[in-house]
Tab-separated table of C-alpha atoms in Angstrom:
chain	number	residue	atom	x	y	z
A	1	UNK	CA	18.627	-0.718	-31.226
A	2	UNK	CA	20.139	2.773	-30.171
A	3	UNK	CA	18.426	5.889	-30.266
A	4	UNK	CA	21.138	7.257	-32.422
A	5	UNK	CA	20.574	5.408	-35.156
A	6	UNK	CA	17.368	6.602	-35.539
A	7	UNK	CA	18.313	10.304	-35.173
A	8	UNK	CA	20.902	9.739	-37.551
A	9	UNK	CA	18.144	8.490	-39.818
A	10	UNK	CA	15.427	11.177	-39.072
A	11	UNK	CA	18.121	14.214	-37.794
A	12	UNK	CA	14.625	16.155	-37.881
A	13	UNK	CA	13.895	14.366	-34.590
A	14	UNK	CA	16.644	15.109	-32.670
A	15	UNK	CA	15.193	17.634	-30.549
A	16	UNK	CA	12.608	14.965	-29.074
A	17	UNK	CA	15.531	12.527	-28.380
A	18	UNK	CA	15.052	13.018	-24.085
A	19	UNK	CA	11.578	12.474	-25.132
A	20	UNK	CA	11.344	9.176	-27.272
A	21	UNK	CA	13.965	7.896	-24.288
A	22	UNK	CA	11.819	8.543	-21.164
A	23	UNK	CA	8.899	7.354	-23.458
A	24	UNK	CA	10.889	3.954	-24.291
A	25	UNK	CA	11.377	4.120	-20.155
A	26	UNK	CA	8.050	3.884	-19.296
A	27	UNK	CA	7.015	1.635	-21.904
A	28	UNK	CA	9.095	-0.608	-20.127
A	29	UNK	CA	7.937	0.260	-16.633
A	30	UNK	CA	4.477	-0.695	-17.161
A	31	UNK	CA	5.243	-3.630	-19.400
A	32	UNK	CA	7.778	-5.104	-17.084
A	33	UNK	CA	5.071	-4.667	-14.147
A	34	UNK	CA	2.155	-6.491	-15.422
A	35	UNK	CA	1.434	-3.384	-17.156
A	36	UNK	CA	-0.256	-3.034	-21.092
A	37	UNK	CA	-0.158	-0.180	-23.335
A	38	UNK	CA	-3.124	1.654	-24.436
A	39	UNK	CA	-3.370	3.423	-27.387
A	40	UNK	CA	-6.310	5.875	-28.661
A	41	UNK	CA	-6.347	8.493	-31.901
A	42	UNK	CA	-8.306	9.761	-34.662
A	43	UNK	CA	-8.533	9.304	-38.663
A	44	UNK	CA	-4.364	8.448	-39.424
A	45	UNK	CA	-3.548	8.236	-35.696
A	46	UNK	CA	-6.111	5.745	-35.454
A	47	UNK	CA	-4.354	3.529	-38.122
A	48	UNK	CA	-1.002	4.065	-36.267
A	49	UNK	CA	-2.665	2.925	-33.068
A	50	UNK	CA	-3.607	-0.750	-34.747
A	51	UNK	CA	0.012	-0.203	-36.504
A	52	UNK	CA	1.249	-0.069	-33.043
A	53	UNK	CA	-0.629	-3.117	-31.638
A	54	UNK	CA	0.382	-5.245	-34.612
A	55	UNK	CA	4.567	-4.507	-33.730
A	56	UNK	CA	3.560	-4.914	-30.153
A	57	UNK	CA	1.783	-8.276	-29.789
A	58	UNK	CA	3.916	-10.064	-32.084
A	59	UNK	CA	7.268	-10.554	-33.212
A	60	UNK	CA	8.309	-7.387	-34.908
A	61	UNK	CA	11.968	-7.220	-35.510
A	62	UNK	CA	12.710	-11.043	-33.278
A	63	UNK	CA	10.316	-14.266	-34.005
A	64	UNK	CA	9.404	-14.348	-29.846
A	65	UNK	CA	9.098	-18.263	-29.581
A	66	UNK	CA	7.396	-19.485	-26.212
A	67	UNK	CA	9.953	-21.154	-23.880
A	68	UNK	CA	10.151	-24.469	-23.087
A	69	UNK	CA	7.770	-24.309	-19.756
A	70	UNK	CA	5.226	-22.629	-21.632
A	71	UNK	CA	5.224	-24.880	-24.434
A	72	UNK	CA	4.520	-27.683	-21.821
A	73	UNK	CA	1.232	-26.445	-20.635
A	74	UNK	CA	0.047	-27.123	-24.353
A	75	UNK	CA	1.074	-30.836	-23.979
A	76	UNK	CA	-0.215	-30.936	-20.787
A	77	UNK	CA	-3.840	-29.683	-21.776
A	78	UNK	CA	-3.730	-32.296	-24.759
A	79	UNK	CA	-1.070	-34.295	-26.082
A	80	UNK	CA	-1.367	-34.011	-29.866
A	81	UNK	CA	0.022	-32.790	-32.656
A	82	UNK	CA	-2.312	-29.765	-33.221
A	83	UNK	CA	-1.108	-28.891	-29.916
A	84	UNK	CA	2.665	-28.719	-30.138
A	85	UNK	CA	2.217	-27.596	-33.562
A	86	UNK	CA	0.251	-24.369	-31.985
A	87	UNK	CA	2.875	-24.533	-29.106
A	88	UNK	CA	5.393	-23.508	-31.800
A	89	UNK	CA	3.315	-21.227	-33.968
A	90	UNK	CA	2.587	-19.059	-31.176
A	91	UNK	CA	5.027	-15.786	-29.988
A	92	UNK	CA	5.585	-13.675	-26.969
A	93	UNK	CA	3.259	-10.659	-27.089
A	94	UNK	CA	4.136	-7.236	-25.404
A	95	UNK	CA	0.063	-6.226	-24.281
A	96	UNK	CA	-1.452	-3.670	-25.711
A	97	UNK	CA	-4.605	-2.103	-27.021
A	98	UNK	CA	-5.737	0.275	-29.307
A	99	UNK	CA	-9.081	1.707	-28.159
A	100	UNK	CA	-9.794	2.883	-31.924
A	101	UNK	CA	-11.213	-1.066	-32.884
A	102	UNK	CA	-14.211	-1.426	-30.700
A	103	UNK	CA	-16.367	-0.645	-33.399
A	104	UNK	CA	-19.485	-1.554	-31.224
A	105	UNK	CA	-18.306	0.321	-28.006
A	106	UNK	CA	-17.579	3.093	-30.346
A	107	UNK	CA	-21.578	3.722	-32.075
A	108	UNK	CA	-23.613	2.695	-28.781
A	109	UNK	CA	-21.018	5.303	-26.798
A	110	UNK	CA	-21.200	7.305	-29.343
A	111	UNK	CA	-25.548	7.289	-29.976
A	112	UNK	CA	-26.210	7.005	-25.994
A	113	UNK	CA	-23.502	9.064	-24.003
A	114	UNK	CA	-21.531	11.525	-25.301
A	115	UNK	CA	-18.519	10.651	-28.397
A	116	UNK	CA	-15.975	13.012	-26.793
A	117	UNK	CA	-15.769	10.688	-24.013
A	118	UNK	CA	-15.719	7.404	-25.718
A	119	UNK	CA	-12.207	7.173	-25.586
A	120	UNK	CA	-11.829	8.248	-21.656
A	121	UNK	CA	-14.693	5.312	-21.021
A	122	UNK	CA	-12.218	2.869	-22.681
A	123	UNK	CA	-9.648	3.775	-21.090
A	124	UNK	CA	-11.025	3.992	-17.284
A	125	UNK	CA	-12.040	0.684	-18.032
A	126	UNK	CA	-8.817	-0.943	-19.117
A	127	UNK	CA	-6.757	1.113	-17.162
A	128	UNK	CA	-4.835	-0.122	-14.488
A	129	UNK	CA	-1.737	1.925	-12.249
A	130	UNK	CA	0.081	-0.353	-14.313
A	131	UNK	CA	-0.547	0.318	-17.335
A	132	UNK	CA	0.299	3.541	-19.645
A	133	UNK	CA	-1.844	5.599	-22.059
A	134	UNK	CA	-0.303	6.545	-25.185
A	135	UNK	CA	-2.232	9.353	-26.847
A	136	UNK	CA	-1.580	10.159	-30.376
A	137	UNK	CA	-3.100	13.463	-31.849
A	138	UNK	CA	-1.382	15.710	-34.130
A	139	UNK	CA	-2.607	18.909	-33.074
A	140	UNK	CA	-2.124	17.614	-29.337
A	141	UNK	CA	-5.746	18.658	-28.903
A	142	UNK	CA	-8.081	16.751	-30.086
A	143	UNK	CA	-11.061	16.212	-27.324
A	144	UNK	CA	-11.780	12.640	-27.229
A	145	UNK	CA	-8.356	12.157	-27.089
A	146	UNK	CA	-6.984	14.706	-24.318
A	147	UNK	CA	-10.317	13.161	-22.568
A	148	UNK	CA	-8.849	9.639	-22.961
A	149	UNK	CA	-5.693	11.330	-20.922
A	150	UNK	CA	-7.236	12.961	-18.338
A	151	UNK	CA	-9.481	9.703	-17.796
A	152	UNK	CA	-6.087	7.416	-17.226
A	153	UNK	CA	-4.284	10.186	-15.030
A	154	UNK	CA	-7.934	9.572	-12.886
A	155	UNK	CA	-6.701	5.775	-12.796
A	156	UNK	CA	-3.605	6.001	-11.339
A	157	UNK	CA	-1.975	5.678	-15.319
A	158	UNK	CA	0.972	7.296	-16.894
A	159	UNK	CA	0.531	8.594	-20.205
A	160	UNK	CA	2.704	9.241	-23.009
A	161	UNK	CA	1.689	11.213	-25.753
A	162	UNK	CA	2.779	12.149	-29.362
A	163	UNK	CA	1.954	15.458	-31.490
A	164	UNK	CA	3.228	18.142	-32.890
A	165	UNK	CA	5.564	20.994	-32.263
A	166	UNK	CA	2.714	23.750	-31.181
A	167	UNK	CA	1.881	23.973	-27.308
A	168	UNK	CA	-1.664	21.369	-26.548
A	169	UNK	CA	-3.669	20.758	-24.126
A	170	UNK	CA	-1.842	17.287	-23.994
A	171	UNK	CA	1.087	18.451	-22.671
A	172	UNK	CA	-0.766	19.357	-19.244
A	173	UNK	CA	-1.968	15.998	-18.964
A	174	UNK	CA	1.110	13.997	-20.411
A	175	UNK	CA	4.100	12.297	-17.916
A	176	UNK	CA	5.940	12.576	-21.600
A	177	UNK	CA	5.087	14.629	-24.674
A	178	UNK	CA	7.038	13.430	-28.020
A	179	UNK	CA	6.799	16.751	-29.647
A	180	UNK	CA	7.990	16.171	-33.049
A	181	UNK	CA	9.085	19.331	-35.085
A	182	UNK	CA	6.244	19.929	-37.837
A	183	UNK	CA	3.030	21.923	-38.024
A	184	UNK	CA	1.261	20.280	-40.732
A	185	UNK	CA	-0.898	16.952	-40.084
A	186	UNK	CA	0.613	14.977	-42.938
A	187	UNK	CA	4.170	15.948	-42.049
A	188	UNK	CA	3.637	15.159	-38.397
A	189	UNK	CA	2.499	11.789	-38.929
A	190	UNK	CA	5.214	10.976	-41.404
A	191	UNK	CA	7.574	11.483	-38.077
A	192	UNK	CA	5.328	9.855	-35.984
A	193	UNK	CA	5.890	6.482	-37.563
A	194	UNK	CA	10.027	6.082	-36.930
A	195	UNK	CA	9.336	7.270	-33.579
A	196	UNK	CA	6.556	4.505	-33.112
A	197	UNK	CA	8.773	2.143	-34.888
A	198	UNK	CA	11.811	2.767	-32.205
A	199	UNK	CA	9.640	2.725	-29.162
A	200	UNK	CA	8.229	-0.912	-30.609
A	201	UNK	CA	11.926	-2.198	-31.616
A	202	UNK	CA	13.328	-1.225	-28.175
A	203	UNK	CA	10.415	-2.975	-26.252
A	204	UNK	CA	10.499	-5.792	-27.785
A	205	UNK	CA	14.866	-5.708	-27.690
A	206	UNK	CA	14.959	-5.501	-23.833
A	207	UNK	CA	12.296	-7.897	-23.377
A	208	UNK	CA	13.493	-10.383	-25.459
A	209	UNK	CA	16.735	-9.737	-26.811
């Protein structure tokens, strides 16, 4: 997939193309290290984040069938049916989380500690110098998630983030700010979701073709 096509698409976006390219870059950094993606937002960014983590972990645009050695290790842990059936069933994944579904994490942060921070305890406890942060907030200042930031630049993380046009307190925090060009919330997030879209196809083209 080329970037072009999807500025030719969404011509709206083509001031964030350098963006959504070093974004795609260090996707592939941390995934290509032993690296995962971790994803944190509120109310619709929320949703994108699971969106995300669906496109990522299995096929999205390609099927992803295990290769040959891996299917082996199935017949090798039990020669049956079940398991080759299973050994075919199953797809590559691309690793990646989206802090928004620990429901449980989430209320006893939340009741206990502090909820501004809920995010930024997720994330210093996934995080890994491998892995990157991607921060979705459409004012680019929302606390729990510019906490979440500053939590995996403690760790050693690079983060990518994705708002809109105004100046946030993301962009102080962010290795990469997708910036796309709206003001309202609605209108932000209906660019947010091509961009999210590319970033998944690309992953998932280099990786597995």
């Amino acid at each position: 997939m080329q970037l072009s096509d999807l500025i030719t698409r969404y011509p709206k976006l083509s001031p964030c193309a350098d963006a959504i390219d070093r974004a795609a870059e260090l996707w592939h950094t941390s995934l290509a290290s032993g690296g995962k993606i971790l994803l944190c937002g509120n109310g619709g960014s929320a949703a994108d984040c699971d969106h995300i983590v669906g496109e990522l972990m299995k096929g999205f645009l390609s099927r992803r069938p295990l290769p040959e050695n891996e299917k082996a290790r199935f017949a090798a842990v039990e020669a049956s049916a079940r398991s080759e059936r299973l050994a075919n069933e199953l797809q590559r994944a691309l690793p990646a989380i989206s802090l928004c579904a620990h429901s449980a994490v989430f209320t006893a942060f939340d009741n206990d500690v502090d909820p501004e921070a809920v995010f930024a305890q997720l994330m210093y406890g996934y995080g890994t110098a491998h892995d990157t942060a991607f921060c979705l907030s459409t004012s680019g200042n929302s606390k729990n998630v510019v906490n979440a930031a500053l939590a995996a630049k403690a760790r050693g993380m690079t983060v990518v983030s994705m708002t809109g046009e105004k100046p946030a307190a993301l962009d102080a925090l962010s290795d990469v700010v997708i910036k796309v060009p709206e003001t309202e919330t609605y209108k932000i997030q209906e660019l947010h979701l091509p961009v999210y879209h590319y970033l998944c196809a690309v992953t998932e083209e280099r990786f597995f073709g």
